[in-house]
Coordinates of C-alpha atoms in Angstrom, one line a residue:
Chain C
X1 CA 30.1 -225.3 317.9
X2 CA 30.0 -227.1 314.6
X3 CA 32.1 -230.1 313.8
X4 CA 33.9 -228.2 311.1
X5 CA 34.8 -225.4 313.6
X6 CA 36.3 -228.0 316.0
X7 CA 38.5 -229.5 313.4
X8 CA 39.6 -226.1 312.0
X9 CA 40.6 -224.9 315.5
X10 CA 42.5 -228.0 316.2
X11 CA 44.6 -227.5 313.0
X12 CA 45.2 -223.9 313.9
X13 CA 46.4 -224.7 317.4
X14 CA 48.7 -227.4 316.1
X15 CA 50.2 -225.4 313.2
X16 CA 50.5 -222.0 314.9
X17 CA 51.4 -223.2 318.4
X18 CA 48.8 -220.9 320.0
X19 CA 46.6 -221.5 323.0
X20 CA 43.2 -223.0 322.1
X21 CA 41.3 -220.2 323.9
X22 CA 42.8 -217.6 321.6
X23 CA 41.4 -219.4 318.5
X24 CA 38.0 -217.7 318.5
X25 CA 35.9 -217.5 315.3
X26 CA 36.6 -213.8 315.1
X27 CA 40.4 -214.2 315.4
X28 CA 42.4 -213.0 312.5
X29 CA 45.2 -215.3 311.6
X30 CA 47.7 -212.5 311.0
X31 CA 46.6 -209.9 313.5
X32 CA 45.6 -212.1 316.5
X33 CA 47.3 -215.5 316.0
X34 CA 50.8 -214.4 314.9
X35 CA 50.6 -216.0 311.4
X36 CA 52.5 -214.8 308.4
X37 CA 51.4 -215.2 304.8
X38 CA 53.3 -218.5 304.4
X39 CA 51.7 -219.9 307.6
X40 CA 48.3 -219.2 305.9
X41 CA 49.4 -221.1 302.8
X42 CA 50.3 -224.0 305.1
X43 CA 47.0 -223.8 307.0
X44 CA 45.0 -223.8 303.8
X45 CA 46.9 -227.0 302.7
X46 CA 46.1 -228.6 306.1
X47 CA 42.4 -227.7 305.6
X48 CA 42.4 -229.2 302.2
X49 CA 43.9 -232.4 303.5
X50 CA 41.6 -232.6 306.5
X51 CA 38.3 -231.9 304.7
X52 CA 39.1 -233.3 301.2
X53 CA 38.3 -229.9 299.6
X54 CA 40.2 -227.8 297.2
X55 CA 40.8 -224.2 298.1
X56 CA 42.0 -222.3 295.1
X57 CA 44.5 -219.4 295.6
X58 CA 41.9 -216.6 295.0
X59 CA 39.6 -218.1 297.6
X60 CA 42.5 -218.7 300.0
X61 CA 43.5 -215.0 299.8
X62 CA 40.1 -214.1 301.2
X63 CA 40.5 -216.3 304.3
X64 CA 41.5 -213.9 307.0
X65 CA 39.8 -215.1 310.1
X66 CA 39.0 -218.5 311.6
X67 CA 35.3 -217.9 310.7
X68 CA 36.2 -217.3 307.0
X69 CA 37.9 -220.7 306.9
X70 CA 35.0 -222.5 308.6
X71 CA 32.4 -220.8 306.3
X72 CA 34.4 -221.6 303.1
X73 CA 34.8 -225.2 304.1
X74 CA 31.1 -225.6 305.0
X75 CA 30.1 -224.1 301.7
X76 CA 32.0 -226.7 299.8
X77 CA 30.8 -229.7 301.7
Chain W
X1 CA 94.7 -205.7 315.5
X2 CA 91.7 -205.9 317.9
X3 CA 91.8 -208.8 320.3
X4 CA 88.9 -211.4 320.4
X5 CA 87.8 -213.2 323.5
X6 CA 85.1 -215.9 324.2
X7 CA 82.5 -214.7 326.7
X8 CA 79.6 -217.1 326.3
X9 CA 79.1 -220.8 325.5
X10 CA 76.1 -222.8 324.3
X11 CA 75.6 -226.4 323.3
X12 CA 73.2 -229.2 322.4
X13 CA 74.9 -232.6 322.3
X14 CA 74.1 -236.3 322.5
X15 CA 75.2 -236.1 326.1
X16 CA 73.1 -233.1 327.2
X17 CA 70.8 -230.2 326.2
X18 CA 73.3 -227.6 327.5
X19 CA 77.0 -227.0 328.1
X20 CA 77.4 -228.0 331.7
X21 CA 75.4 -231.3 331.4
X22 CA 77.3 -232.3 328.2
X23 CA 80.7 -231.4 329.8
X24 CA 79.9 -233.3 333.1
X25 CA 79.1 -236.4 331.1
X26 CA 82.1 -236.1 328.8
X27 CA 84.4 -235.9 331.8
X28 CA 82.6 -238.9 333.4
X29 CA 83.5 -241.0 330.3
X30 CA 79.8 -241.4 329.3
X31 CA 78.9 -242.3 325.7
X32 CA 76.0 -240.8 323.7
X33 CA 75.9 -243.7 321.3
X34 CA 73.0 -246.1 320.9
X35 CA 70.9 -248.0 318.4
X36 CA 69.2 -245.4 316.2
X37 CA 65.8 -244.6 317.7
X38 CA 64.5 -242.0 315.2
X39 CA 63.8 -244.5 312.4
X40 CA 64.0 -248.3 311.9
X41 CA 67.6 -248.9 310.8
X42 CA 67.5 -252.6 311.1
X43 CA 68.1 -253.2 307.4
X44 CA 71.0 -250.7 307.3
X45 CA 74.8 -251.5 307.4
X46 CA 75.1 -248.9 310.2
X47 CA 72.4 -249.1 312.8
X48 CA 73.9 -246.8 315.5
X49 CA 74.3 -243.1 316.1
X50 CA 74.8 -240.5 318.8
X51 CA 71.3 -238.9 318.7
X52 CA 70.3 -235.9 320.8
X53 CA 68.0 -237.4 323.5
X54 CA 64.4 -236.5 324.2
X55 CA 63.0 -234.8 327.3
X56 CA 62.9 -237.3 330.1
X57 CA 66.1 -239.0 329.2
X58 CA 69.1 -238.5 331.5
X59 CA 70.9 -236.5 328.8
X60 CA 67.6 -235.1 327.4
X61 CA 67.2 -231.8 325.5
X62 CA 64.2 -229.6 325.7
X63 CA 63.8 -227.5 322.5
X64 CA 60.8 -225.6 323.9
X65 CA 63.0 -223.7 326.4
X66 CA 64.2 -221.4 323.6
X67 CA 62.4 -222.3 320.4
X68 CA 58.7 -221.5 319.6
X69 CA 56.5 -224.4 318.8
X70 CA 55.7 -223.0 315.4
X71 CA 59.4 -222.7 314.4
X72 CA 60.1 -226.2 315.7
X73 CA 57.4 -227.5 313.3
X74 CA 58.6 -225.5 310.3
X75 CA 62.3 -226.0 310.3
X76 CA 64.8 -228.8 310.4
X77 CA 66.3 -229.9 313.7
X78 CA 69.7 -228.5 312.9
X79 CA 68.2 -225.0 313.0
X80 CA 66.4 -225.8 316.3
X81 CA 69.6 -227.0 317.9
X82 CA 71.4 -223.9 316.6
X83 CA 68.8 -221.5 318.1
X84 CA 69.0 -223.3 321.5
X85 CA 72.8 -223.2 321.6
X86 CA 72.9 -219.6 320.5
X87 CA 70.3 -218.6 323.2
X88 CA 72.3 -220.4 325.9
X89 CA 75.5 -218.7 324.8
X90 CA 74.0 -215.2 324.7
X91 CA 72.5 -215.7 328.2
X92 CA 75.8 -217.1 329.5
X93 CA 77.5 -213.9 328.2
X94 CA 74.9 -211.7 329.7
X95 CA 74.1 -210.3 326.2
X96 CA 70.5 -211.6 325.7
X97 CA 69.2 -208.1 326.2
X98 CA 71.4 -205.7 324.3
X99 CA 70.6 -202.1 323.4
X100 CA 69.8 -201.2 319.7
X101 CA 73.3 -199.6 319.4
X102 CA 75.0 -202.8 320.6
X103 CA 72.8 -205.0 318.4
X104 CA 73.9 -203.0 315.3
X105 CA 77.4 -204.2 316.1
X106 CA 76.5 -207.8 316.9
X107 CA 76.2 -210.6 314.3
X108 CA 76.0 -214.3 313.6
X109 CA 78.2 -216.8 311.9
X110 CA 76.6 -220.2 312.6
X111 CA 76.9 -222.8 309.8
X112 CA 76.2 -226.4 309.1
X113 CA 77.9 -229.1 307.0
X114 CA 74.8 -230.5 305.3
X115 CA 71.8 -228.5 306.4
X116 CA 68.3 -229.8 306.4
X117 CA 68.7 -233.3 305.1
X118 CA 65.9 -234.9 307.0
X119 CA 63.4 -232.3 305.7
X120 CA 64.7 -232.6 302.2
X121 CA 64.2 -236.3 302.4
X122 CA 60.7 -236.3 303.9
X123 CA 59.4 -233.4 301.7
X124 CA 60.8 -235.2 298.6
X125 CA 58.5 -238.1 299.6
X126 CA 55.6 -235.7 299.9
X127 CA 56.3 -234.4 296.4
X128 CA 56.5 -238.0 295.0
X129 CA 53.4 -239.3 296.7
X130 CA 51.1 -236.3 297.0
X131 CA 52.3 -233.9 294.3
X132 CA 53.8 -230.4 294.2
X133 CA 50.8 -228.6 295.8
X134 CA 51.4 -230.5 299.1
X135 CA 55.0 -229.4 299.5
X136 CA 55.4 -227.2 302.6
X137 CA 55.6 -223.4 302.0
X138 CA 58.3 -223.5 304.7
X139 CA 60.3 -226.1 302.8
X140 CA 63.1 -223.9 301.5
X141 CA 63.8 -221.5 304.4
X142 CA 63.3 -224.4 306.9
X143 CA 66.3 -226.3 305.4
X144 CA 68.8 -223.6 304.3
X145 CA 72.1 -223.6 306.1
X146 CA 72.2 -219.9 306.8
X147 CA 68.8 -220.0 308.5
X148 CA 70.3 -220.6 312.0
X149 CA 72.0 -217.2 311.6
X150 CA 68.8 -215.8 310.1
X151 CA 66.5 -217.2 312.9
X152 CA 68.9 -216.1 315.7
X153 CA 69.3 -212.6 314.3
X154 CA 65.6 -212.2 314.2
X155 CA 65.0 -213.6 317.6
X156 CA 67.6 -211.3 319.3
X157 CA 67.6 -208.4 316.9
X158 CA 71.3 -208.8 315.8
X159 CA 71.9 -206.5 312.9
X160 CA 75.6 -207.0 312.4
X161 CA 77.2 -209.4 309.9
X162 CA 75.0 -212.4 309.1
X163 CA 77.0 -215.2 307.7
X164 CA 77.1 -219.0 307.5
X165 CA 80.1 -221.2 306.8
X166 CA 79.6 -224.5 304.8
X167 CA 82.9 -226.5 304.9
X168 CA 81.6 -230.0 305.8
X169 CA 83.2 -231.2 309.0
X170 CA 85.4 -228.1 309.4
X171 CA 82.4 -225.8 309.5
X172 CA 82.3 -225.2 313.2
X173 CA 86.0 -224.3 313.4
X174 CA 85.9 -222.1 310.3
X175 CA 82.8 -220.3 311.7
X176 CA 84.7 -219.3 314.9
X177 CA 87.9 -218.4 313.0
X178 CA 86.1 -216.3 310.4
X179 CA 83.9 -214.6 313.0
X180 CA 86.9 -213.8 315.1
X181 CA 88.4 -212.1 312.1
X182 CA 85.3 -210.1 311.5
X183 CA 85.7 -208.7 315.0
X184 CA 89.4 -208.2 314.6
X185 CA 88.7 -206.3 311.4
X186 CA 86.1 -204.1 313.1
X187 CA 83.1 -205.4 311.3
X188 CA 81.4 -206.2 314.6
X189 CA 82.0 -206.1 318.4
X190 CA 80.1 -209.3 319.2
X191 CA 79.6 -212.4 317.1
X192 CA 77.7 -215.6 317.8
X193 CA 79.8 -218.3 316.0
X194 CA 79.5 -222.0 315.7
X195 CA 77.9 -224.8 313.8
X196 CA 75.0 -227.3 314.0
X197 CA 74.1 -230.6 312.4
X198 CA 71.2 -233.1 312.3
X199 CA 71.6 -235.6 309.5
X200 CA 70.6 -238.8 311.3
X201 CA 67.9 -239.8 308.8
X202 CA 67.6 -242.7 306.4
X203 CA 69.4 -241.0 303.4
X204 CA 72.1 -239.5 305.7
X205 CA 73.0 -242.8 307.3
X206 CA 72.7 -244.7 304.0
X207 CA 74.8 -242.1 302.2
X208 CA 77.7 -241.9 304.7
X209 CA 77.7 -245.7 305.0
X210 CA 77.9 -246.1 301.2
X211 CA 80.9 -243.7 301.3
X212 CA 82.4 -246.2 303.6
X213 CA 82.8 -243.6 306.3
X214 CA 80.7 -245.1 309.1
X215 CA 81.4 -247.8 311.7
X216 CA 79.6 -251.0 310.9
X217 CA 81.3 -253.6 313.1
X218 CA 79.8 -252.5 316.4
X219 CA 76.0 -252.5 315.7
X220 CA 75.4 -254.7 318.8
X221 CA 77.7 -252.6 321.1
X222 CA 77.1 -249.0 320.0
X223 CA 79.1 -247.5 322.9
X224 CA 82.2 -249.3 321.7
X225 CA 81.9 -248.1 318.1
X226 CA 83.6 -244.7 318.2
X227 CA 87.2 -245.7 319.1
X228 CA 89.7 -243.2 317.7
X229 CA 93.3 -244.5 317.5
X230 CA 92.3 -248.0 318.5
X231 CA 93.5 -250.8 316.2
X232 CA 89.9 -252.0 315.8
X233 CA 88.3 -248.7 314.7
X234 CA 86.3 -249.0 311.5
X235 CA 84.7 -245.6 310.8
X236 CA 82.9 -242.8 312.6
X237 CA 79.6 -242.8 314.5
X238 CA 77.2 -240.1 313.3
X239 CA 76.4 -237.5 316.0
X240 CA 74.2 -234.4 316.0
X241 CA 73.7 -231.2 317.9
X242 CA 75.1 -227.7 318.0
X243 CA 77.9 -225.6 319.5
X244 CA 77.8 -221.8 319.6
X245 CA 80.2 -219.4 321.3
X246 CA 79.9 -215.6 321.9
X247 CA 83.0 -213.9 320.5
X248 CA 83.6 -210.4 321.7
X249 CA 86.2 -207.7 321.2
X250 CA 88.5 -207.7 324.3
X251 CA 88.0 -204.1 325.4
X252 CA 84.2 -204.3 324.9
X253 CA 84.2 -207.4 327.1
X254 CA 86.5 -205.8 329.7
X255 CA 84.5 -202.6 329.8
X256 CA 81.2 -204.4 330.8
X257 CA 83.0 -206.6 333.2
X258 CA 82.2 -209.8 331.3
X259 CA 83.4 -213.2 332.3
X260 CA 86.2 -214.1 329.8
X261 CA 86.7 -217.7 329.1
X262 CA 89.6 -217.5 326.6
X263 CA 91.2 -215.5 323.9
X264 CA 91.2 -216.7 320.2
X265 CA 94.8 -216.2 319.2
X266 CA 95.5 -218.5 316.3
X267 CA 93.5 -219.6 313.2
X268 CA 94.8 -221.6 310.4
X269 CA 93.2 -222.8 307.2
X270 CA 94.3 -224.9 304.3
X271 CA 93.2 -227.2 301.4
X272 CA 94.5 -230.7 300.8
X273 CA 94.1 -230.4 297.0
X274 CA 94.1 -234.1 296.9
X275 CA 90.8 -236.1 297.1
X276 CA 87.1 -235.5 297.8
X277 CA 87.0 -237.8 300.8
X278 CA 90.4 -239.3 301.5
X279 CA 92.9 -237.1 303.4
X280 CA 96.3 -236.3 301.9
X281 CA 98.5 -239.4 302.4
X282 CA 101.1 -237.3 304.3
X283 CA 98.5 -235.3 306.3
X284 CA 100.1 -232.2 304.8
X285 CA 96.9 -230.2 304.8
X286 CA 96.2 -230.7 308.5
X287 CA 99.9 -230.0 309.2
X288 CA 99.9 -226.7 307.4
X289 CA 96.6 -225.7 309.0
X290 CA 98.1 -226.3 312.5
X291 CA 101.3 -224.6 311.5
X292 CA 99.5 -221.5 310.3
X293 CA 97.4 -221.3 313.5
X294 CA 100.6 -221.6 315.6
X295 CA 102.4 -218.9 313.7
X296 CA 99.5 -216.5 314.1
X297 CA 99.2 -217.3 317.8
X298 CA 102.7 -216.3 318.6
X299 CA 103.0 -219.2 321.0
X300 CA 105.7 -221.9 321.1
X301 CA 104.7 -225.5 320.9
X302 CA 105.6 -226.0 324.5
X303 CA 102.8 -223.6 325.5
X304 CA 100.1 -225.9 324.0
X305 CA 99.0 -228.3 326.7
X306 CA 95.9 -229.9 325.0
X307 CA 94.9 -230.8 321.5
X308 CA 91.3 -231.7 320.8
X309 CA 91.9 -233.9 317.7
X310 CA 89.7 -234.2 314.7
X311 CA 90.1 -238.0 315.4
X312 CA 86.9 -239.4 313.9
X313 CA 87.7 -243.1 314.4
X314 CA 88.3 -243.8 310.7
X315 CA 91.3 -246.1 309.9
X316 CA 93.1 -243.6 307.6
X317 CA 92.2 -240.2 309.0
X318 CA 93.2 -240.8 312.6
X319 CA 96.6 -242.1 311.6
X320 CA 97.4 -239.2 309.3
X321 CA 96.3 -236.6 311.8
X322 CA 98.4 -238.3 314.4
X323 CA 101.4 -238.3 312.1
X324 CA 101.0 -234.5 311.4
X325 CA 100.7 -233.7 315.1
X326 CA 103.8 -235.7 315.8
X327 CA 105.8 -233.9 313.1
X328 CA 104.6 -230.5 314.3
X329 CA 105.2 -231.0 318.0
X330 CA 108.5 -232.9 317.7
X331 CA 110.3 -232.7 321.0
X332 CA 107.4 -231.1 322.7
X333 CA 105.1 -234.1 322.2
X334 CA 105.8 -235.5 325.6
X335 CA 104.4 -232.6 327.5
X336 CA 101.0 -232.3 325.8
X337 CA 97.8 -234.4 325.9
X338 CA 95.6 -235.1 322.9
X339 CA 92.1 -236.7 322.9
X340 CA 89.1 -237.1 320.7
X341 CA 85.8 -236.3 322.3
X342 CA 84.1 -237.9 319.2
X343 CA 84.7 -241.1 321.1
X344 CA 81.8 -240.0 323.4
X345 CA 79.5 -237.9 321.3
X346 CA 80.2 -239.2 317.8
X347 CA 81.0 -236.9 314.8
X348 CA 78.8 -233.8 314.8
X349 CA 80.0 -232.9 311.3
X350 CA 79.3 -229.2 310.9
X351 CA 78.8 -228.8 314.6
X352 CA 82.0 -230.7 315.6
X353 CA 84.6 -227.9 315.5
X354 CA 82.3 -225.6 317.6
X355 CA 81.4 -228.2 320.2
X356 CA 85.0 -229.3 320.5
X357 CA 86.3 -225.8 320.8
X358 CA 83.9 -225.4 323.8
X359 CA 85.4 -228.6 325.3
X360 CA 88.8 -227.1 324.8
X361 CA 87.7 -223.9 326.7
X362 CA 86.3 -225.9 329.5
X363 CA 89.5 -228.0 329.7
X364 CA 91.3 -224.7 330.4
X365 CA 88.6 -223.5 332.9
X366 CA 88.6 -226.7 334.9
X367 CA 92.2 -227.8 334.3
X368 CA 91.1 -231.3 333.2
X369 CA 91.3 -232.9 329.7
X370 CA 88.5 -235.1 328.5
X371 CA 89.2 -238.8 327.6
X372 CA 89.4 -240.8 324.4
X373 CA 87.0 -243.6 325.1
X374 CA 87.5 -247.2 323.9
X375 CA 91.2 -246.8 323.3
X376 CA 91.8 -250.4 324.4
X377 CA 94.6 -251.2 322.0
X378 CA 96.3 -248.1 320.6
X379 CA 97.8 -248.5 317.1
X380 CA 101.6 -248.7 316.8
X381 CA 102.0 -245.0 315.9
X382 CA 100.3 -243.8 319.1
X383 CA 103.6 -244.4 321.0
X384 CA 104.8 -241.4 322.8
X385 CA 101.5 -239.5 322.6
X386 CA 99.3 -239.1 325.7
X387 CA 95.9 -239.8 324.1
X388 CA 94.1 -239.7 327.5
X389 CA 92.6 -243.3 327.2
X390 CA 89.3 -244.1 329.0
X391 CA 89.3 -241.5 331.8
X392 CA 89.7 -237.7 332.0
X393 CA 93.0 -236.4 333.4
X394 CA 93.6 -233.4 335.6
X395 CA 96.5 -231.4 334.4
X396 CA 97.8 -227.9 333.7
X397 CA 96.0 -226.5 330.5
X398 CA 97.1 -223.0 329.5
X399 CA 96.6 -223.1 325.7
X400 CA 94.7 -225.4 323.4
X401 CA 94.6 -226.4 319.8
X402 CA 91.4 -227.7 318.0
X403 CA 91.6 -229.4 314.6
X404 CA 88.7 -230.0 312.2
X405 CA 89.1 -231.5 308.7
X406 CA 86.4 -232.0 306.1
X407 CA 85.3 -233.7 302.9
X408 CA 86.7 -231.8 300.0
X409 CA 90.1 -231.5 301.7
X410 CA 89.3 -228.5 303.9
X411 CA 91.1 -228.0 307.1
X412 CA 90.8 -225.6 310.0
X413 CA 92.8 -225.2 313.3
X414 CA 92.1 -222.9 316.2
X415 CA 94.4 -222.0 319.1
X416 CA 92.9 -220.4 322.2
X417 CA 94.5 -219.5 325.5
X418 CA 93.3 -218.6 329.0
X419 CA 93.5 -214.9 329.8

């Protein structure tokens, strides 16, 4: 597992209060991890802080799964 | 008019994370006051408070019993306390698993005096230091006062009236009184009613201290600071927590064989129309509020055995309430007892009236009245009033009166009796 993936999953566990095993790369924030649209806004903010990247709203809207987040962050670093 | 009874109790207080622990400690003359642990208050005029204690503490509260981790992160503590107290009350009433039909007739009226002050303070700092795009998307609905009622209704599927009172330190009492009326008026059969507060944060302590409302002479002996009616009192000690009761239409409760703690029989409300923080110099607002509750109750003064006073430990407020109670009770003063449980748990502001109503109900259940701590040297005007100094007192308790008065000159009185 990449370093980015580790850090992303840690943030997801902390923010959504879900068990670490559930945070697989295929997991959908809304369908599998119980997030709502505002939780995703908060997660995106946390990713921006953690990785020092900016994720504009149109890109954020396309982040549906844990893998989407990891891939976007990796593409900007 | 439909009759309204209390069938469930829930509480988070500085002396316990539930009703029975809090009550046991109140009766044992314990104090929830200490040096503020949540932030460094060493430079503040007031450095003490009655904070809700963490897990592991003798009086500890465990939010995770009833509140999801995610919600705990997103909302202010007053909402978390409110959800916990409401959950305990619903379980106590045996109503945590109602049918859809029942839930359509069940609602919430849980308010707060101030709302999410700690979160407003901390998120304002985020705005100032990191800019608008770093403000939490949960900022607004995590701080709004009606979001206890909102969260609780979502958690338990309660589709009846959804309401929240905001009347400063009278909130808890008004919430119960108003919700009782909703049931009496046939808007609902079951209401969760009460109040919560958590404003022990830098701006909260600084603000109340600047309003000259807090005790500042007992920073080195926090347990001595809340001393209603004592000559050395110098202001209130900030408390926090929540109190929620389940109110239920009497026939509805009887039909399902519910345990009935008490009946809400009198509710009085008034305005001082005098000053934003100072009570009316003759205590006339409080007097009229008690008088209205008494009239509604149909009881005589001799029926009321216990008064849980507003009694915040401020020099002016205690004296004026005492005067109003003496005028109202007249010849019946000698047979009743009055105490202020704020001496033990501090002033819960919007939660006070609800938590204190629960203590009133438990006084009837257990036939014991809680003490006024630190009443070492009662002021001159205390003569002839049993203020239950230092230790709880076993006695007959058939009906009770609870007073709550708030900034803005808002007053509420509740009368309940055993059934």
